[in-house]
C-alpha atoms as one frame of an Amber mdcrd trajectory, in Angstrom:
protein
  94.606  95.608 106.058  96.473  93.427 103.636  95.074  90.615 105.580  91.237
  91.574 104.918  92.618  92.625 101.186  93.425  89.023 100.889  90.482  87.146
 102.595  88.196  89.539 100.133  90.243  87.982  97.325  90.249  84.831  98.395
  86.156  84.704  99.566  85.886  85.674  96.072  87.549  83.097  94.771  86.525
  80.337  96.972  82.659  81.414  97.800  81.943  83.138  94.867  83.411  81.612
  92.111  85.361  84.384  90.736  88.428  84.376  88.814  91.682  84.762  90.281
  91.697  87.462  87.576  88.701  89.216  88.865  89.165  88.564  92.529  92.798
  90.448  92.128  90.901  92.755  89.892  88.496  93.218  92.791  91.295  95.360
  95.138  92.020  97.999  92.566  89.565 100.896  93.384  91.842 101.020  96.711
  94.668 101.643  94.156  92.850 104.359  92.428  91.504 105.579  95.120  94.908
 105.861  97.199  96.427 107.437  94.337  94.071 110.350  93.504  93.501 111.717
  97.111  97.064 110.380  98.983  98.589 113.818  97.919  95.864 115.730  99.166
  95.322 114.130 102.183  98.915 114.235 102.519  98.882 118.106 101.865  96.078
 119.008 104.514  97.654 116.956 106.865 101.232 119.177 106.470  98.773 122.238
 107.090  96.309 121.408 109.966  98.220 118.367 111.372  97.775 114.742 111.485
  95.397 114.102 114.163  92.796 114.765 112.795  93.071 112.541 109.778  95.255
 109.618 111.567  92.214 109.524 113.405  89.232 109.850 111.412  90.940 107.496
 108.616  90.743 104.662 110.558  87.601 104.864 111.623  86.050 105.634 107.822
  88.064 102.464 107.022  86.386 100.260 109.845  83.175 101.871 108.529  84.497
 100.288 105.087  84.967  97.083 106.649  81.488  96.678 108.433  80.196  97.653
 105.048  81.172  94.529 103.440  79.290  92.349 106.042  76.382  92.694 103.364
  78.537  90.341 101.625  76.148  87.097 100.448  75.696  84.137  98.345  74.903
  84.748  95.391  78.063  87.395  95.588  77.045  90.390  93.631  80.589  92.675
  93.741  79.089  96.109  92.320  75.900  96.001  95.134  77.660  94.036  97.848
  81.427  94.682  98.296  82.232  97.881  96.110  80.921  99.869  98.436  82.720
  99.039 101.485  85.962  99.192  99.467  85.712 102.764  98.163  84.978 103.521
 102.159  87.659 101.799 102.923  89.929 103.259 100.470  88.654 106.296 101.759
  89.731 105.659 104.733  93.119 104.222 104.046  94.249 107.025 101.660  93.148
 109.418 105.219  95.326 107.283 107.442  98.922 106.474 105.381  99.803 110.095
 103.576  99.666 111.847 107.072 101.380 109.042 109.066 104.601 108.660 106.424
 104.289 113.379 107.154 104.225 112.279 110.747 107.064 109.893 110.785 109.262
 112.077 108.264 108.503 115.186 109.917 109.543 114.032 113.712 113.002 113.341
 112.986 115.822 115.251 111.117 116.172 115.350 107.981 119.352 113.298 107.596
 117.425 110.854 109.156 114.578 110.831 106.396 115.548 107.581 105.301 115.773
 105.357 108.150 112.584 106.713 109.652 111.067 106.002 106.194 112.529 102.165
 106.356 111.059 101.828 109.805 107.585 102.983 108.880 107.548 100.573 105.891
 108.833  97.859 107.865 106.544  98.412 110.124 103.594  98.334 108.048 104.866
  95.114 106.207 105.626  93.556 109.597 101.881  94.351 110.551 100.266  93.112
 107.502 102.299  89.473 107.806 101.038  89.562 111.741  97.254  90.064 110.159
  97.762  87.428 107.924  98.949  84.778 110.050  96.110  85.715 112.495  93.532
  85.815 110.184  92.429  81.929 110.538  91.631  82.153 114.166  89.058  84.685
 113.517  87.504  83.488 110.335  87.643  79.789 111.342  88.981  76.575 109.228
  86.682  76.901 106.608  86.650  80.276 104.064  83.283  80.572 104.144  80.571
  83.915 104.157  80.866  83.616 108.196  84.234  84.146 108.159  84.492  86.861
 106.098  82.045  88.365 107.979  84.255  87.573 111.242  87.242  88.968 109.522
  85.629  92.256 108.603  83.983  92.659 112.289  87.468  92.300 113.734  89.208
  94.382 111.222  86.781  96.665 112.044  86.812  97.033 115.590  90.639  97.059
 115.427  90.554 100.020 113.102  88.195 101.411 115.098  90.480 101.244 118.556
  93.530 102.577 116.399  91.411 105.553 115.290  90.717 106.085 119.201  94.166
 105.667 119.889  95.486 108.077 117.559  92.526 110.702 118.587  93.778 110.241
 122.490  97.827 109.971 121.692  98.761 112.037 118.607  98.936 115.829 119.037
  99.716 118.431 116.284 102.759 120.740 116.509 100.667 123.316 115.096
């Protein structure tokens, strides 16, 4: 996700003309977003359990993704990209309050810590991975093809890890 964070940036930048001001600018509703609903996400997950949300997270943030292949030149950020970001966002904020309950709450609580270091490593690991992959699906070039590239594939992977967590998380519930 940090991967597709950065291409956004960076298409802005590069295709659009923006600002390196504005393109960074451009990744904030996902901060505002993330912090107004994590805790509540968070909190439903601790009560129902978090399948439900580990899965439908990722898929709202695919559905974020493919909503950013409306992306053209001229690039119009309001009509264009906005959108798909506060679905993403959605999505995201779904996805990493109940995962960090899921990982804290399968282990003991003396544990808390290293389980909490894991998950984070984890998720930096991943992002790096994303990044360094990221020019073999959008191509040489940064251009409005491979964004569009970049969002289908972060999109279908989403998509599979939403699947995955439907099929391979269960509640204790």
């Amino acid at each position: 996700n940090e991967g597709q964070a950065d291409q956004a940036k960076a298409t802005l930048q590069q295709v659009g003309g923006y600002s390196a001001l504005l393109a960074g600018l451009s990744m904030l509703p996902v901060t505002v977003v993330m912090f107004a609903s994590s805790s509540r996400f968070g909190a439903l997950a601790g009560k129902h359990g978090p399948r439900f949300f580990m899965s439908m997270g990722p898929l709202v943030a695919g559905v974020g993704f493919l909503l950013m292949l409306f992306l053209q030149l001229p690039v119009h950020y309001v009509s264009q990209l906005l959108p798909g970001i506060l679905v993403f966002a959605l999505g995201l904020s779904m996805t990493v309050a109940p995962l960090t309950s899921a990982v804290l709450g399968a282990i003991d609580s003396e544990r808390a810590g290293i389980a909490s270091a894991v998950n984070n490593a984890v998720s930096r690991i991943a992002g790096l991975l994303a990044i360094a992959a990221l020019g073999l699906v959008t191509g040489k070039e940064l251009d409005i093809a491979g964004f569009h590239r970049g969002m289908i594939a972060a999109a279908v992977l989403l998509m599979l890890g939403g699947v995955a967590s439907a099929v391979g998380i269960r509640n204790t519930h």
